Coordinates of C-alpha atoms in Angstrom, one line a residue:
Chain L
Q1 CA 1.0 -14.8 -12.2
V2 CA -0.4 -13.5 -8.9
Q3 CA -4.1 -12.6 -8.5
L4 CA -5.8 -11.3 -5.4
N5 CA -9.6 -11.3 -5.2
Q6 CA -11.3 -9.8 -2.2
W7 CA -14.8 -9.5 -0.8
G8 CA -16.6 -8.7 2.4
A9 CA -19.9 -7.6 4.0
G10 CA -21.1 -4.1 4.2
P11 CA -22.4 -1.5 5.1
L12 CA -21.8 -1.8 8.8
K13 CA -23.2 0.0 11.8
P14 CA -21.0 1.6 14.5
S15 CA -19.7 -1.0 17.0
E16 CA -20.1 -3.9 14.5
T17 CA -17.2 -6.0 13.2
L18 CA -15.7 -5.6 9.8
S19 CA -14.8 -8.8 8.1
L20 CA -13.0 -9.2 4.7
T21 CA -11.4 -12.1 2.9
C22 CA -8.8 -12.1 0.2
A23 CA -8.3 -15.2 -2.0
V24 CA -4.8 -15.5 -3.3
Y25 CA -4.1 -17.2 -6.6
S26 CA -0.4 -17.9 -6.5
A27 CA 1.8 -20.9 -6.5
S28 CA 4.1 -19.2 -4.1
F29 CA 1.5 -18.4 -1.4
S30 CA 3.5 -19.9 1.4
R31 CA 6.6 -17.9 0.7
Y32 CA 5.2 -14.4 1.3
Y33 CA 3.6 -12.2 3.9
W34 CA 0.2 -10.8 3.0
S35 CA -1.0 -7.4 4.1
W36 CA -4.1 -5.3 4.5
I37 CA -4.0 -1.6 3.6
R38 CA -6.9 0.9 3.7
Q39 CA -7.7 4.2 2.1
P40 CA -10.5 6.5 3.5
P41 CA -12.4 8.3 0.8
G42 CA -10.3 11.1 -0.7
K43 CA -7.4 10.3 1.6
G44 CA -4.1 8.5 1.7
L45 CA -3.0 4.9 2.3
E46 CA -2.7 3.3 5.8
W47 CA -1.0 0.0 6.5
I48 CA -3.1 -2.2 8.7
G49 CA -1.0 -5.3 9.2
E50 CA 0.3 -8.5 7.7
V51 CA 0.3 -12.3 8.1
N52 CA 2.5 -15.1 6.8
Y53 CA 1.8 -18.7 5.9
S54 CA 2.4 -19.9 9.5
G55 CA 0.1 -17.3 11.0
S56 CA 2.7 -14.9 12.3
T57 CA 1.4 -11.4 12.3
D58 CA 2.4 -7.7 12.6
Y59 CA 0.0 -4.9 13.1
N60 CA -0.1 -1.1 12.9
T61 CA 0.1 -0.1 16.6
S62 CA -2.7 2.4 16.1
L63 CA -5.1 -0.4 15.2
E64 CA -3.6 -3.4 17.1
S65 CA -6.2 -3.6 19.8
R66 CA -9.0 -4.0 17.2
V67 CA -7.4 -6.0 14.4
T68 CA -7.0 -9.6 13.7
I69 CA -5.4 -10.9 10.4
S70 CA -5.5 -14.6 9.8
V71 CA -4.6 -17.1 7.1
D72 CA -6.4 -20.2 5.9
T73 CA -3.7 -22.3 4.2
S74 CA -6.1 -24.9 2.9
K75 CA -7.8 -22.2 0.7
N76 CA -5.0 -19.7 0.2
H77 CA -7.2 -17.1 1.9
V78 CA -6.2 -14.1 4.1
S79 CA -8.8 -12.6 6.3
L80 CA -9.2 -9.3 8.1
K81 CA -11.4 -8.6 11.1
L82 CA -11.7 -5.1 12.7
T83 CA -13.9 -4.8 15.8
S84 CA -15.9 -1.9 17.2
V85 CA -15.9 0.0 13.9
T86 CA -16.8 3.7 13.7
A87 CA -17.3 6.1 10.8
A88 CA -13.6 6.7 10.8
D89 CA -13.1 3.1 9.6
T90 CA -15.0 3.9 6.4
A91 CA -12.5 3.2 3.7
V92 CA -11.5 1.1 0.7
Y93 CA -9.6 -1.9 2.0
Y94 CA -7.0 -3.6 -0.1
C95 CA -5.1 -6.9 0.4
A96 CA -1.6 -6.9 -1.0
R97 CA 1.4 -9.2 -1.3
V98 CA 4.5 -8.2 0.7
A99 CA 7.8 -8.4 -1.1
A100 CA 10.8 -8.2 1.2
L101 CA 14.1 -6.5 0.7
G102 CA 15.8 -8.0 3.8
S103 CA 17.1 -5.3 6.1
S104 CA 16.0 -2.6 3.6
G105 CA 12.3 -3.0 4.3
W106 CA 9.5 -4.3 2.1
Y107 CA 7.0 -3.2 -0.4
F108 CA 3.7 -4.3 -1.9
D109 CA 3.9 -5.7 -5.4
Y110 CA 0.5 -7.2 -6.1
W111 CA -2.8 -5.6 -4.9
G112 CA -6.4 -6.7 -4.8
Q113 CA -9.1 -4.7 -6.4
G114 CA -10.2 -3.1 -3.2
T115 CA -13.4 -3.3 -1.2
L116 CA -15.3 -0.2 0.0
V117 CA -16.6 -0.7 3.5
T118 CA -19.0 2.0 4.8
V119 CA -19.8 2.5 8.5
T120 CA -23.0 4.4 9.0
S121 CA -25.7 4.5 11.6
Chain A
Q1 CA -0.5 13.7 9.5
S2 CA 1.6 11.2 7.5
V3 CA 5.1 10.2 8.7
L4 CA 6.4 10.7 5.2
T5 CA 5.8 14.2 3.8
Q6 CA 4.9 14.7 0.1
P7 CA 3.7 17.9 -1.7
P8 CA -0.1 17.8 -2.1
S9 CA 0.1 18.5 -5.8
V10 CA 2.4 18.9 -8.7
S11 CA 1.7 19.8 -12.3
G12 CA 3.4 19.9 -15.7
A13 CA 2.7 20.2 -19.4
P14 CA 2.9 17.2 -21.7
G15 CA 6.5 16.3 -22.5
Q16 CA 7.9 18.0 -19.4
R17 CA 9.6 16.5 -16.4
V18 CA 8.3 16.7 -12.9
T19 CA 9.6 15.5 -9.6
I20 CA 7.8 14.4 -6.4
S21 CA 9.6 14.6 -3.1
C22 CA 9.2 12.4 -0.1
A23 CA 10.6 13.6 3.1
G24 CA 11.3 11.3 6.0
T25 CA 13.3 11.2 9.2
I26 CA 16.1 9.3 10.9
S27 CA 13.7 6.7 12.1
N28 CA 12.7 5.6 8.5
I29 CA 14.5 6.7 5.3
G30 CA 17.4 8.1 7.2
T31 CA 18.1 4.7 8.9
G32 CA 18.6 3.2 5.5
Y33 CA 15.2 1.8 4.6
D34 CA 14.4 1.9 1.0
V35 CA 11.6 4.0 -0.5
H36 CA 9.0 2.6 -2.8
W37 CA 6.5 4.5 -5.1
Y38 CA 3.0 3.7 -6.2
Q39 CA 0.8 5.2 -8.9
Q40 CA -3.0 5.3 -8.3
L41 CA -5.0 6.2 -11.3
P42 CA -8.6 7.4 -10.6
G43 CA -10.8 4.6 -9.3
T44 CA -8.1 1.9 -9.3
A45 CA -5.9 0.1 -6.9
P46 CA -2.3 1.4 -6.3
K47 CA 0.3 0.0 -8.7
L48 CA 3.9 -0.5 -7.8
L49 CA 6.1 2.0 -9.8
I50 CA 9.5 2.0 -8.1
Y51 CA 10.9 -0.4 -5.5
G52 CA 14.2 -0.4 -3.6
S53 CA 14.3 3.4 -4.1
T54 CA 15.6 3.1 -7.7
E55 CA 14.3 -0.1 -9.3
R56 CA 11.5 -0.4 -11.8
P57 CA 9.3 -3.5 -11.9
S58 CA 9.0 -5.2 -15.3
G59 CA 6.6 -3.4 -17.5
V60 CA 7.0 0.0 -15.9
S61 CA 8.1 2.7 -18.3
D62 CA 11.6 4.1 -18.0
R63 CA 10.1 7.5 -17.9
F64 CA 9.7 6.8 -14.2
S65 CA 12.8 6.9 -12.0
G66 CA 13.6 7.1 -8.3
S67 CA 16.3 8.3 -6.1
K68 CA 17.1 8.5 -2.4
S69 CA 19.5 10.7 -0.4
G70 CA 19.8 11.1 3.4
T71 CA 16.3 11.3 4.9
S72 CA 14.4 12.0 1.6
A73 CA 13.6 10.4 -1.7
S74 CA 12.3 11.6 -5.1
L75 CA 10.2 10.3 -8.0
A76 CA 10.9 11.8 -11.4
I77 CA 8.6 11.5 -14.3
S78 CA 9.9 12.6 -17.7
G79 CA 8.0 13.0 -20.9
L80 CA 4.8 13.7 -19.1
Q81 CA 1.7 12.1 -20.7
A82 CA -2.0 12.7 -20.0
E83 CA -2.3 9.1 -18.8
D84 CA 0.1 9.9 -16.0
E85 CA -2.5 11.9 -14.2
G86 CA -3.3 10.4 -10.8
D87 CA -2.0 10.1 -7.3
Y88 CA 1.5 9.1 -6.3
Y89 CA 2.5 7.6 -2.9
C90 CA 5.8 6.9 -1.3
Q91 CA 6.2 4.1 1.2
S92 CA 9.0 3.0 3.6
Y93 CA 9.5 1.3 7.0
D94 CA 9.7 3.1 10.3
N95 CA 11.7 1.8 13.2
G96 CA 9.8 3.7 15.9
L97 CA 6.4 2.6 14.6
S98 CA 7.7 -0.9 13.7
G99 CA 5.7 -1.0 10.5
S100 CA 5.1 0.3 7.0
I101 CA 4.4 3.9 6.5
F102 CA 3.1 5.9 3.5
G103 CA 3.3 9.5 2.4
G104 CA 0.1 11.5 2.2
G105 CA 0.1 11.3 -1.6
T106 CA 0.7 13.8 -4.4
K107 CA -1.8 14.6 -7.1
L108 CA -0.2 14.9 -10.5
T109 CA -2.0 17.1 -13.0
V110 CA -1.0 17.2 -16.6
L111 CA -1.9 20.6 -18.0

């Protein structure tokens, strides 16, 4: 069984740094990539990026300059930091497990409960 | 503007069959990347519905089926039930963007 439990601070003011953590309860933590995905209120899903057990990352190019995703292997935690936030970063943020299909791409098979982060002055 | 294009809404009566399309390009679905579908019920996290374009995870009803052809994919829902109301998203990988992409989502209304 796989469970993802996430938390983080909010609300934030413009220019502050968003910080979220996702605790992964899974015996196979080291075998997968772990992603962050966000959803602005009333809008669709946007992939933010991913990290694996060894700390290798991939980011959405539109957010790459402001995003850091990291892993704490001693706690099975995955963290997201997004700097210089604006109102446009207001969203529900989800962590999710990445399931790979080799050259056919990948999908997200387990999701956290979501954390609403509001950016307001 | 999402890279994958879905209709904003579809509707159907209980018991009917509806389909939701997901149009991509040669840099994503047309390259051969699979399409995956998620169901998001009101106030909840997305749930994986179809992976690998046609496969259902364990526990997902066989009323849900997926297909892919060329640069597009479809999700079919048969025997519509009131509990199916929610938002549906397609997802794939894009070579040009080097990352995962989602459709804009389709709101399903059961009349």
